[in-house]
Coordinates of C-alpha atoms in Angstrom, one line a residue:
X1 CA -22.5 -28.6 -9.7
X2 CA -20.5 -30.6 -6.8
X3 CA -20.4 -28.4 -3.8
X4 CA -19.1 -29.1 -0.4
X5 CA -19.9 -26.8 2.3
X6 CA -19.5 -23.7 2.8
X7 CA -16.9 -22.4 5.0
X8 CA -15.5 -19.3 6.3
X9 CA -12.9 -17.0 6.6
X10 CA -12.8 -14.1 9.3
X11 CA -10.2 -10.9 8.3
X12 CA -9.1 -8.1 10.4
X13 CA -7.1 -5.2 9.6
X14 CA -6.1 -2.4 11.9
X15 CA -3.4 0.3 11.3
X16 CA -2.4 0.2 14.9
X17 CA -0.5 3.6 15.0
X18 CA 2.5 2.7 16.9
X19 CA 5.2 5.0 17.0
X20 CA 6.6 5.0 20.5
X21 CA 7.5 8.5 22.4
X22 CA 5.2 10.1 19.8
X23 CA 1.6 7.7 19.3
X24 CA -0.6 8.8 22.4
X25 CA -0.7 5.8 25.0
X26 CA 0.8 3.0 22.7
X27 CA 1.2 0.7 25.3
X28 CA -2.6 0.6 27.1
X29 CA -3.5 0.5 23.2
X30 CA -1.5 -2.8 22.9
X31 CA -2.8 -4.2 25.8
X32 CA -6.8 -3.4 24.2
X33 CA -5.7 -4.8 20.5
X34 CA -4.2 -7.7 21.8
X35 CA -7.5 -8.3 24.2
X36 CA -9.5 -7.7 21.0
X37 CA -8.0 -10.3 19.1
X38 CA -7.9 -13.0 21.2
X39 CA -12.1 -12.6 22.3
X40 CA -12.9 -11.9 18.7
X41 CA -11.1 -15.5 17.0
X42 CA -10.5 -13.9 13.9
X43 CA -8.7 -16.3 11.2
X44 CA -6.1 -13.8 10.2
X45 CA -5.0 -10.2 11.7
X46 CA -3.4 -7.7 9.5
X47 CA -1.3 -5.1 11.2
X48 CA 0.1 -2.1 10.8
X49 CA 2.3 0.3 12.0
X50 CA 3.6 -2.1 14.7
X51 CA 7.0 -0.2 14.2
X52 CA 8.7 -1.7 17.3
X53 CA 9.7 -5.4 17.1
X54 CA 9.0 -5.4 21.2
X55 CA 5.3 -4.5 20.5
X56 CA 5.1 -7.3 17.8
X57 CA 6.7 -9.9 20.5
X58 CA 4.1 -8.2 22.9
X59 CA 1.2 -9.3 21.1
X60 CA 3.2 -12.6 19.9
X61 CA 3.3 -13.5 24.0
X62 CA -0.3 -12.3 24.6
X63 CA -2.3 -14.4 21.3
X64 CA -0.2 -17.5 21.7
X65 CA -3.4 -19.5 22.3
X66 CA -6.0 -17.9 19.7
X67 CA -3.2 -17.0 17.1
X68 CA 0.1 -19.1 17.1
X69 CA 0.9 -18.5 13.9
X70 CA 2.5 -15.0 13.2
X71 CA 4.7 -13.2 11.1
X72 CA 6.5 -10.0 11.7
X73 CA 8.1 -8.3 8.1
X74 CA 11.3 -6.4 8.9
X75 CA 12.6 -3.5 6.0
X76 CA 14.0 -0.2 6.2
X77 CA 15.4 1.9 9.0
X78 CA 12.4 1.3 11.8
X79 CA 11.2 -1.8 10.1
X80 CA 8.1 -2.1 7.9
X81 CA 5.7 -1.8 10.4
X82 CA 3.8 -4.7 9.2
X83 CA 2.7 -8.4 11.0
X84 CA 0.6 -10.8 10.8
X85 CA -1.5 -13.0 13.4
X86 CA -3.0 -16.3 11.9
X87 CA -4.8 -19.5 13.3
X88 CA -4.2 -21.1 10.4
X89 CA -0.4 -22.7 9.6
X90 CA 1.4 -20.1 8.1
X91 CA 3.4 -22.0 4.9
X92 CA 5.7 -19.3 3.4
X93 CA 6.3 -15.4 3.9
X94 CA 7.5 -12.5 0.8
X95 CA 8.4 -9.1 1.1
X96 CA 8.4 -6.6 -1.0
X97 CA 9.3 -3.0 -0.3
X98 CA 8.4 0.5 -2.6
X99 CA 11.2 1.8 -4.4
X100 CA 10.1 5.1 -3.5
X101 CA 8.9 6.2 -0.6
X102 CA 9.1 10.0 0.0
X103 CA 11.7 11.8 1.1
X104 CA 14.5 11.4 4.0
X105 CA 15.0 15.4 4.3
X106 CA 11.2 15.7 5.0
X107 CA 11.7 14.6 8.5
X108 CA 7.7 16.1 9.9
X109 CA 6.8 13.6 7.8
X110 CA 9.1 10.5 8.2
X111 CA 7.7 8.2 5.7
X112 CA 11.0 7.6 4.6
X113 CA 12.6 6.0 7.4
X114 CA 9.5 3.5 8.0
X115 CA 10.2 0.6 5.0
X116 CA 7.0 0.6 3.5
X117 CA 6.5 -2.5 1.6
X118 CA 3.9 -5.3 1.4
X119 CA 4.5 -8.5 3.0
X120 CA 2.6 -12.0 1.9
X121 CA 2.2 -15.2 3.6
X122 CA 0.8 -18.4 2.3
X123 CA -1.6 -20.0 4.6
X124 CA -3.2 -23.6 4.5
X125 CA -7.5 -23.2 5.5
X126 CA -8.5 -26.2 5.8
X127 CA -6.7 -27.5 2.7
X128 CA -6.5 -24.2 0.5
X129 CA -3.8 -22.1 -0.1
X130 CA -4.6 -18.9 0.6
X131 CA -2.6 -15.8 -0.4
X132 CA -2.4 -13.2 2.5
X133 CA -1.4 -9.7 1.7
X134 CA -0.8 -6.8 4.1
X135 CA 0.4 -3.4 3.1
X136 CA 1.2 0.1 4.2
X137 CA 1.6 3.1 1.2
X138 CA 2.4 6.6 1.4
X139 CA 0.6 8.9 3.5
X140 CA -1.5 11.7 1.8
X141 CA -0.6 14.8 4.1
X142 CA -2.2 17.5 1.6
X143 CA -4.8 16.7 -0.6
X144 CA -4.6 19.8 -2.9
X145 CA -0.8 19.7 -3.1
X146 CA -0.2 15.9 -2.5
X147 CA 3.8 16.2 -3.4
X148 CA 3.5 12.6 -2.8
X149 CA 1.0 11.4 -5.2
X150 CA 3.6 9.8 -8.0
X151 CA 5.5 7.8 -5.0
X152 CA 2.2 6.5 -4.4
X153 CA 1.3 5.6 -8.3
X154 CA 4.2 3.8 -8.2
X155 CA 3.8 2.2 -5.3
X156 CA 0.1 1.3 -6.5
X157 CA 1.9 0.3 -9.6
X158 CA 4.5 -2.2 -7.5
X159 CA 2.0 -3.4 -5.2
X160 CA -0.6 -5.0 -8.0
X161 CA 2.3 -6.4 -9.9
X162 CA 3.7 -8.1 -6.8
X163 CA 0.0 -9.7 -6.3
X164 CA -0.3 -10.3 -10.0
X165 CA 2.9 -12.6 -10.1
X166 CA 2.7 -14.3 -6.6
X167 CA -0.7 -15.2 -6.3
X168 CA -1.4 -17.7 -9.3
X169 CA -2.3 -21.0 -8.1
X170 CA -3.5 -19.5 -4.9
X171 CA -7.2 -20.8 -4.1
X172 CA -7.8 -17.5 -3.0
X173 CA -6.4 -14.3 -2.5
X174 CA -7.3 -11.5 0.5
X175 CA -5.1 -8.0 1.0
X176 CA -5.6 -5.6 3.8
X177 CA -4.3 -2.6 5.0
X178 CA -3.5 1.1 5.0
X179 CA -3.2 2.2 1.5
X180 CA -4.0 6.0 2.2
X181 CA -6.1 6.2 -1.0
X182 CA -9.8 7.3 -1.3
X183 CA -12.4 4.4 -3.1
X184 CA -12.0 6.3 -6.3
X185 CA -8.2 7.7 -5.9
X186 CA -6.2 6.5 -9.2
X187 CA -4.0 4.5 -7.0
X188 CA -7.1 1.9 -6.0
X189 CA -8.9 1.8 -9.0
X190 CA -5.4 0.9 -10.6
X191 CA -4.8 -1.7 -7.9
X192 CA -8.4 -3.4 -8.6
X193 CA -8.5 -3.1 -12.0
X194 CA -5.4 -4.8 -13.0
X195 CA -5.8 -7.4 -10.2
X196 CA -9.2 -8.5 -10.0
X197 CA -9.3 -7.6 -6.5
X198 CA -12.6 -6.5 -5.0
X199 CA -13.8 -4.3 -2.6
X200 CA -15.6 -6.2 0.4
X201 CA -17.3 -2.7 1.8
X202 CA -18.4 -2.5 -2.2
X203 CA -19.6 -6.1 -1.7
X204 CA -20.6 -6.9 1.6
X205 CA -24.1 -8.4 2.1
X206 CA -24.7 -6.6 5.9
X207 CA -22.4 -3.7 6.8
X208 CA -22.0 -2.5 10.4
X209 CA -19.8 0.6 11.1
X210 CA -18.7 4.0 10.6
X211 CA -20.8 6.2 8.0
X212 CA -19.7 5.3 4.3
X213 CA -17.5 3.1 5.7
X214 CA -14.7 5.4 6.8
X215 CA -11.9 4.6 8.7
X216 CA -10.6 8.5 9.7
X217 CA -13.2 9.7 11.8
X218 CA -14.3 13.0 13.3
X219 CA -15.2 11.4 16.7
X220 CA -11.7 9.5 16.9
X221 CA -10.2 11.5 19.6
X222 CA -6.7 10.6 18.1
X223 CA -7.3 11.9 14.8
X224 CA -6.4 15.4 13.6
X225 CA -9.0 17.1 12.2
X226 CA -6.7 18.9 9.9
X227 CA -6.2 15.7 8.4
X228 CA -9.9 15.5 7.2
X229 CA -10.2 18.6 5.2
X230 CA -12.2 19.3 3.1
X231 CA -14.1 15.6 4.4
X232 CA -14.8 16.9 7.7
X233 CA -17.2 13.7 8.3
X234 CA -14.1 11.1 7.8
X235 CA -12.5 9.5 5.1
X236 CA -12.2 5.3 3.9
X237 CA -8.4 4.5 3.5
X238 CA -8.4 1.2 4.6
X239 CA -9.2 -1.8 2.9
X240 CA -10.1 -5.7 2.6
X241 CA -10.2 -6.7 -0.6
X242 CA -10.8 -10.0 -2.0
X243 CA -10.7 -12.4 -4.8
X244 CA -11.4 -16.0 -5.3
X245 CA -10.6 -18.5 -8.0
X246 CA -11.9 -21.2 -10.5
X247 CA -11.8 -23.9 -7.1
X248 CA -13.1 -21.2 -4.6
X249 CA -15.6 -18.5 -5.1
X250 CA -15.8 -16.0 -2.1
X251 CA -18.2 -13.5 -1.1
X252 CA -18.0 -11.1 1.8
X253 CA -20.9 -11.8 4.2
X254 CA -20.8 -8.9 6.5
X255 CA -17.8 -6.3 7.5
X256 CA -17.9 -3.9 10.1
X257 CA -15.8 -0.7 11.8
X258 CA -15.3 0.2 15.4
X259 CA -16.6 3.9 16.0
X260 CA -14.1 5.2 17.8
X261 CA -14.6 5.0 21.4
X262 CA -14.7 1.5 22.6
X263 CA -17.2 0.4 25.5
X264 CA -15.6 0.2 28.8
X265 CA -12.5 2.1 27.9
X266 CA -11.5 5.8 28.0
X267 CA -9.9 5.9 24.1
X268 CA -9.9 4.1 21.3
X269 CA -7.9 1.5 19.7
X270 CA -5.9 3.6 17.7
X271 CA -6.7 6.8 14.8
X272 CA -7.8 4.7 12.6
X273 CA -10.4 2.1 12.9
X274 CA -10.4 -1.4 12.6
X275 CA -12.1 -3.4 9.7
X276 CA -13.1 -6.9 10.3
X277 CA -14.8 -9.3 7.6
X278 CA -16.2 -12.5 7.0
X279 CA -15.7 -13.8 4.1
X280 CA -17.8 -16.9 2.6
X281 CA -15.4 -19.5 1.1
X282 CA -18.0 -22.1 -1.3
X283 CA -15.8 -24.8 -3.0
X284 CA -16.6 -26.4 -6.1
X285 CA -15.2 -29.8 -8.0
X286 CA -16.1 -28.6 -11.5
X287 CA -13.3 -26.2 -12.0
X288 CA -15.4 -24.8 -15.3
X289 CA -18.1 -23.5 -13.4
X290 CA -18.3 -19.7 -13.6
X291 CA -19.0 -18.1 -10.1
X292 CA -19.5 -15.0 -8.7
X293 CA -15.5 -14.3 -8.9
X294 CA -15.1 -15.7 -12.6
X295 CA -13.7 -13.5 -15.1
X296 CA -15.3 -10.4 -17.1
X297 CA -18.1 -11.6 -19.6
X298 CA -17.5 -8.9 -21.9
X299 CA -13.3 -8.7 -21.7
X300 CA -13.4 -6.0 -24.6
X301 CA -14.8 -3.9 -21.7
X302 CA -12.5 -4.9 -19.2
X303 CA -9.8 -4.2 -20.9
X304 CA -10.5 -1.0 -22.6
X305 CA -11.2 0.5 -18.6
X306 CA -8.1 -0.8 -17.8
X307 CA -6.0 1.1 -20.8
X308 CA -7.9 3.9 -19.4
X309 CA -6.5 3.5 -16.2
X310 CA -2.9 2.8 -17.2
X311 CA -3.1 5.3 -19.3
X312 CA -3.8 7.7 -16.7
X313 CA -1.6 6.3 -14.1
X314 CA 1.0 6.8 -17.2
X315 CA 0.8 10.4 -17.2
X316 CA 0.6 11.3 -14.1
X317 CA 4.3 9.0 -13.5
X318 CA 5.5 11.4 -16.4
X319 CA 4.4 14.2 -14.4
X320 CA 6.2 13.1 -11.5
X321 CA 9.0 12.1 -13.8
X322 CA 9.8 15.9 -15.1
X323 CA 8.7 17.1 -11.3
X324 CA 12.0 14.8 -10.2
X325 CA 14.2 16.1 -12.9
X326 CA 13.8 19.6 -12.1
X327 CA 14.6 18.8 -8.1
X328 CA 17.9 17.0 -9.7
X329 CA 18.9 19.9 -11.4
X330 CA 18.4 22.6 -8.6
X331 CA 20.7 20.0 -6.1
X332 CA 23.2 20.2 -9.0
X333 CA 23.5 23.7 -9.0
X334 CA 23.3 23.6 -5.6
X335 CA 26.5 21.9 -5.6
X336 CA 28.1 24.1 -8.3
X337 CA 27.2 26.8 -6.4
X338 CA 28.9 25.6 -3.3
X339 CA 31.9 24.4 -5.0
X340 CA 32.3 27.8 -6.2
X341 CA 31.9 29.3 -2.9
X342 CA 34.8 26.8 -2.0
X343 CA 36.8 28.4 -4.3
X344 CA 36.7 32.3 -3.0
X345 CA 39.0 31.3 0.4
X346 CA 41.9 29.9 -2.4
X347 CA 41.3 33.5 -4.5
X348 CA 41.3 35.3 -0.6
X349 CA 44.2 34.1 -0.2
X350 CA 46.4 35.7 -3.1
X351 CA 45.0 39.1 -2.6
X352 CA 46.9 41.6 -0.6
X353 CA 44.3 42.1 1.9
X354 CA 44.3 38.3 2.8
X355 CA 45.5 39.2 6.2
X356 CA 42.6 41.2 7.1
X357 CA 40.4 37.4 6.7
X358 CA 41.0 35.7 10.2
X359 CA 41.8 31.8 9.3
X360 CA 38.7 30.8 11.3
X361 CA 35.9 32.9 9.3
X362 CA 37.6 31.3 6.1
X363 CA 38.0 27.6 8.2
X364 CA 34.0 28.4 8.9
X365 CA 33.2 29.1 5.0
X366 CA 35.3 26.2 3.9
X367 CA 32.7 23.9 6.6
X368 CA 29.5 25.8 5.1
X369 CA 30.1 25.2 1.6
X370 CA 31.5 21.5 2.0
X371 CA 28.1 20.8 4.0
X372 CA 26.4 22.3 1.4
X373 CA 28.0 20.3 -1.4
X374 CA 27.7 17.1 0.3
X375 CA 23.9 18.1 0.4
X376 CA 23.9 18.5 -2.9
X377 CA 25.7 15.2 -3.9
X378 CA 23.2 13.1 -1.6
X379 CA 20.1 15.1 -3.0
X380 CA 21.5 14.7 -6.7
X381 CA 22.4 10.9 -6.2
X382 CA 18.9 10.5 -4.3
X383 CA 16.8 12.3 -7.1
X384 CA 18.6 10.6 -9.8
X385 CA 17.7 6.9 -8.3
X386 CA 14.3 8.3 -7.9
X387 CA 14.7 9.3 -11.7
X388 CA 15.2 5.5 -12.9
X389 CA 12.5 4.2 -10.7
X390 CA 10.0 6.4 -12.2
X391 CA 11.3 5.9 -15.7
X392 CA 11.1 2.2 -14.9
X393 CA 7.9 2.2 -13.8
X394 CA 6.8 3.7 -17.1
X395 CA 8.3 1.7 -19.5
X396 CA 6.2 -1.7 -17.6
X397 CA 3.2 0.7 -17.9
X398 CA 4.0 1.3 -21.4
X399 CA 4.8 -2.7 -22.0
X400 CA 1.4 -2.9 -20.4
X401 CA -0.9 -0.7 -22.7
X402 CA 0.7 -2.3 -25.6
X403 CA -0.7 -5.7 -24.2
X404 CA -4.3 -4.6 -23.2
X405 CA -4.4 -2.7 -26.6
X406 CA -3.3 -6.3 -28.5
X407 CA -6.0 -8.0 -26.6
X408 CA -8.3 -5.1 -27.0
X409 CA -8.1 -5.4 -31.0
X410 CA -8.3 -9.3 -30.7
X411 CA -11.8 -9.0 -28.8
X412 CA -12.9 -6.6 -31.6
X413 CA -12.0 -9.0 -34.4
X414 CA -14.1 -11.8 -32.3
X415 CA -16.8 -10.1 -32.0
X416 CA -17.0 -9.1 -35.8
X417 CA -16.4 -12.7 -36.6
X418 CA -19.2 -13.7 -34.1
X419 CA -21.4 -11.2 -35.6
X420 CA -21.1 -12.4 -39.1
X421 CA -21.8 -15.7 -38.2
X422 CA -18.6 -16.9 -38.6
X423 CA -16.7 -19.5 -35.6
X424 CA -16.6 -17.3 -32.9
X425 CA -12.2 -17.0 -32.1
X426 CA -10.9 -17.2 -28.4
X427 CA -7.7 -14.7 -27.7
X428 CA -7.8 -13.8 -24.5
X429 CA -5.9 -16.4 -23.1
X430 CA -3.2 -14.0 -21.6
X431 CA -6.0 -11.9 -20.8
X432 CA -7.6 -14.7 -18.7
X433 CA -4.3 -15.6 -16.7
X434 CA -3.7 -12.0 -15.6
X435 CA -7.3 -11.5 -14.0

């Protein structure tokens, strides 16, 4: 085998937490990220939550020397919260944002308003192209009732596609983030199963950080310990993951966590902690050799976990599916209701004791139930596009089974034929192209 060198790649992602008015000292934060990056050198800098553009040109100003390639991704009504620093030339940018991404009535939470999307840019290291991902998903905000868990399938769902069908030809392929899933949550083990992405705290040679790798600490003084329960020690929501090709095999060398406080300063960088990995890039000329990111030796395995998981991800899109319905038809009789309601001043007004009604109580009831069947025609028309996203998503995810379980039966049928002694047949081409 012809090798050349082996170089590297260093990764950082931090979910900054930068609302401004309501994150706790945002702009002393700044200041330390922005000192961070530029003594650390990292390659490339995934951000999040940098929800005002003056932060991102902040930081733009500050890393001009270490990092003068950047990109900030702009969506939805306070942006997408999402930018990228880069030493490397930055070739191309994508975004993609969720079609769902909670609810605009459920203001506490306001995950609505933010655009939540993933953004990609292509960068050139040192003659590779390298597929960049960075990503935000839905918060979890209950983890017994998570109302919010289909919204995150699908964005799961949308988010591995996206990667799927952008990143072939790409040399090599990294995505960080927030994606406010747990290591074992359906969401991630959907993500990495249908991508081939891989988990560098799973994979990493020397880890240095929080315990288990979490990123939501205890010992954060920004985080809310309601948020932990029932993991009072912390949780691991964000990620690096990683995945090479036929050219480029990668291997995650070492990644660490800051632990909340930071030396020398009075708070920490933001709730969350920041991951930073190095990733080993080893090039090879034979394009045939089979390297620690080659494809699944046994593919009647692979695929048959990943029916399981579609499968799984399946129903719980239905569930979500008949959940939405049911909040259609209560705004629906919720405007019914108030259009009968508009009705009563009309039938006041032919009965003999229409005098006694003062024109401002029935000018008053006429406002109530117009604002209340306006309500109803946003919530109905808001449910109802919800309705086709969900029903979208399940017919891909349907379309999807239906493939795995082809290629499923086609790896049986090989394998019989092997076994009999019989030319062993190849049809998992497909198969091959989607890992």
């Amino acid at each position: 085998m012809a090798t050349e060198r082996p170089s590297g790649l260093r990764v950082f992602s931090l979910n900054c937490w930068g609302i401004r008015f309501f994150s706790q000292l945002c702009t002393q934060r700044y200041e330390m990220i922005g000192e961070l990056l530029g003594r650390e050198q990292h390659d490339i800098a995934l951000l999040q939550e940098v929800w005002s553009e003056r932060d991102f040109l902040f930081l733009k100003r500050k890393l001009s020397s270490s990092h003068p390639h950047t990109h900030y991704f702009k969506s939805g009504v306070i942006g997408s919260g999402l930018a990228v620093f880069s030493r490397h030339t930055i070739q191309d940018a994508l975004l993609y944002q969720y079609s769902l991404n909670g609810y605009p009535y459920m203001l506490r939470h306001g995950d609505w308003f933010g655009g939540k999307a993933v953004g990609l840019v292509i960068v050139d290291v040192s003659g590779l192209k390298a597929h960049i991902y960075v990503t935000h998903l839905h918060a979890e905000y209950s983890r017994a009732q998570d109302e919010y868990l289909p919204h995150r399938i699908v964005q799961s769902w949308e988010l591995l596609q996206f990667v799927r069908h952008t990143s072939r030809g790409a040399d090599l392929v990294v995505l960080g983030g927030d994606l406010n899933m747990h290591p074992q949550d359906l969401g991630n083990r959907l993500l990495r199963s249908l991508t081939g992405l891989r988990d560098c705290y799973s994979e990493t040679d020397t880890f240095d950080g929080c315990e288990d790798g979490h990123t939501l600490i205890a010992d954060n003084q920004f985080t809310k310990k309601q948020d932990l329960i029932p993991f009072e020690k912390g949780i691991r929501i964000d990620y690096i993951l990683m995945k090479g090709s036929q050219r480029v095999n990668m291997k995650c060398e070492s990644l660490s966590t800051t632990k909340g406080s930071v030396a020398d300063k009075p708070f920490p960088y933001s709730d969350h902690e920041a991951l930073t990995a190095d990733l080993t890039l080893l090039r090879s000329e034979d394009s045939r050799q089979r390297g620690s990111d080659s494809k699944h030796t046994d593919a009647a395995l692979a695929a048959s976990e990943q029916m399981d998981v579609v499968t799984e991800a399946r129903a719980l899109v239905k569930e979500g599916l008949c959940q939405t319905e049911a909040l259609r038809d209560k705004a629906m009789c919720l405007m019914f209701g108030a259009l009968l309601i508009l009705l009563l001043p009309l039938a006041v007004a032919f009965l003999p004791c229409s005098c006694s009604c003062s024109f401002s109580t029935m000018g008053l009831l006429g406002a109530v139930c117009m604002a209340l069947l306006l309500s109803g025609a946003l919530l109905y028309l808001l449910f109802t596009t919800h309705i086709k996203v969900l029903k979208e998503t399940e017919d891909q995810m349907t379309l999807t089974s239906r493939d795995l379980q082809t290629k499923l039966t086609g790896c049986q049928l090989s394998g019989s034929s092997s076994s009999d002694g019989s030319p062993e047949i190849q049809p998992l081409g497909p198969f091959k192209r989607e890992e």
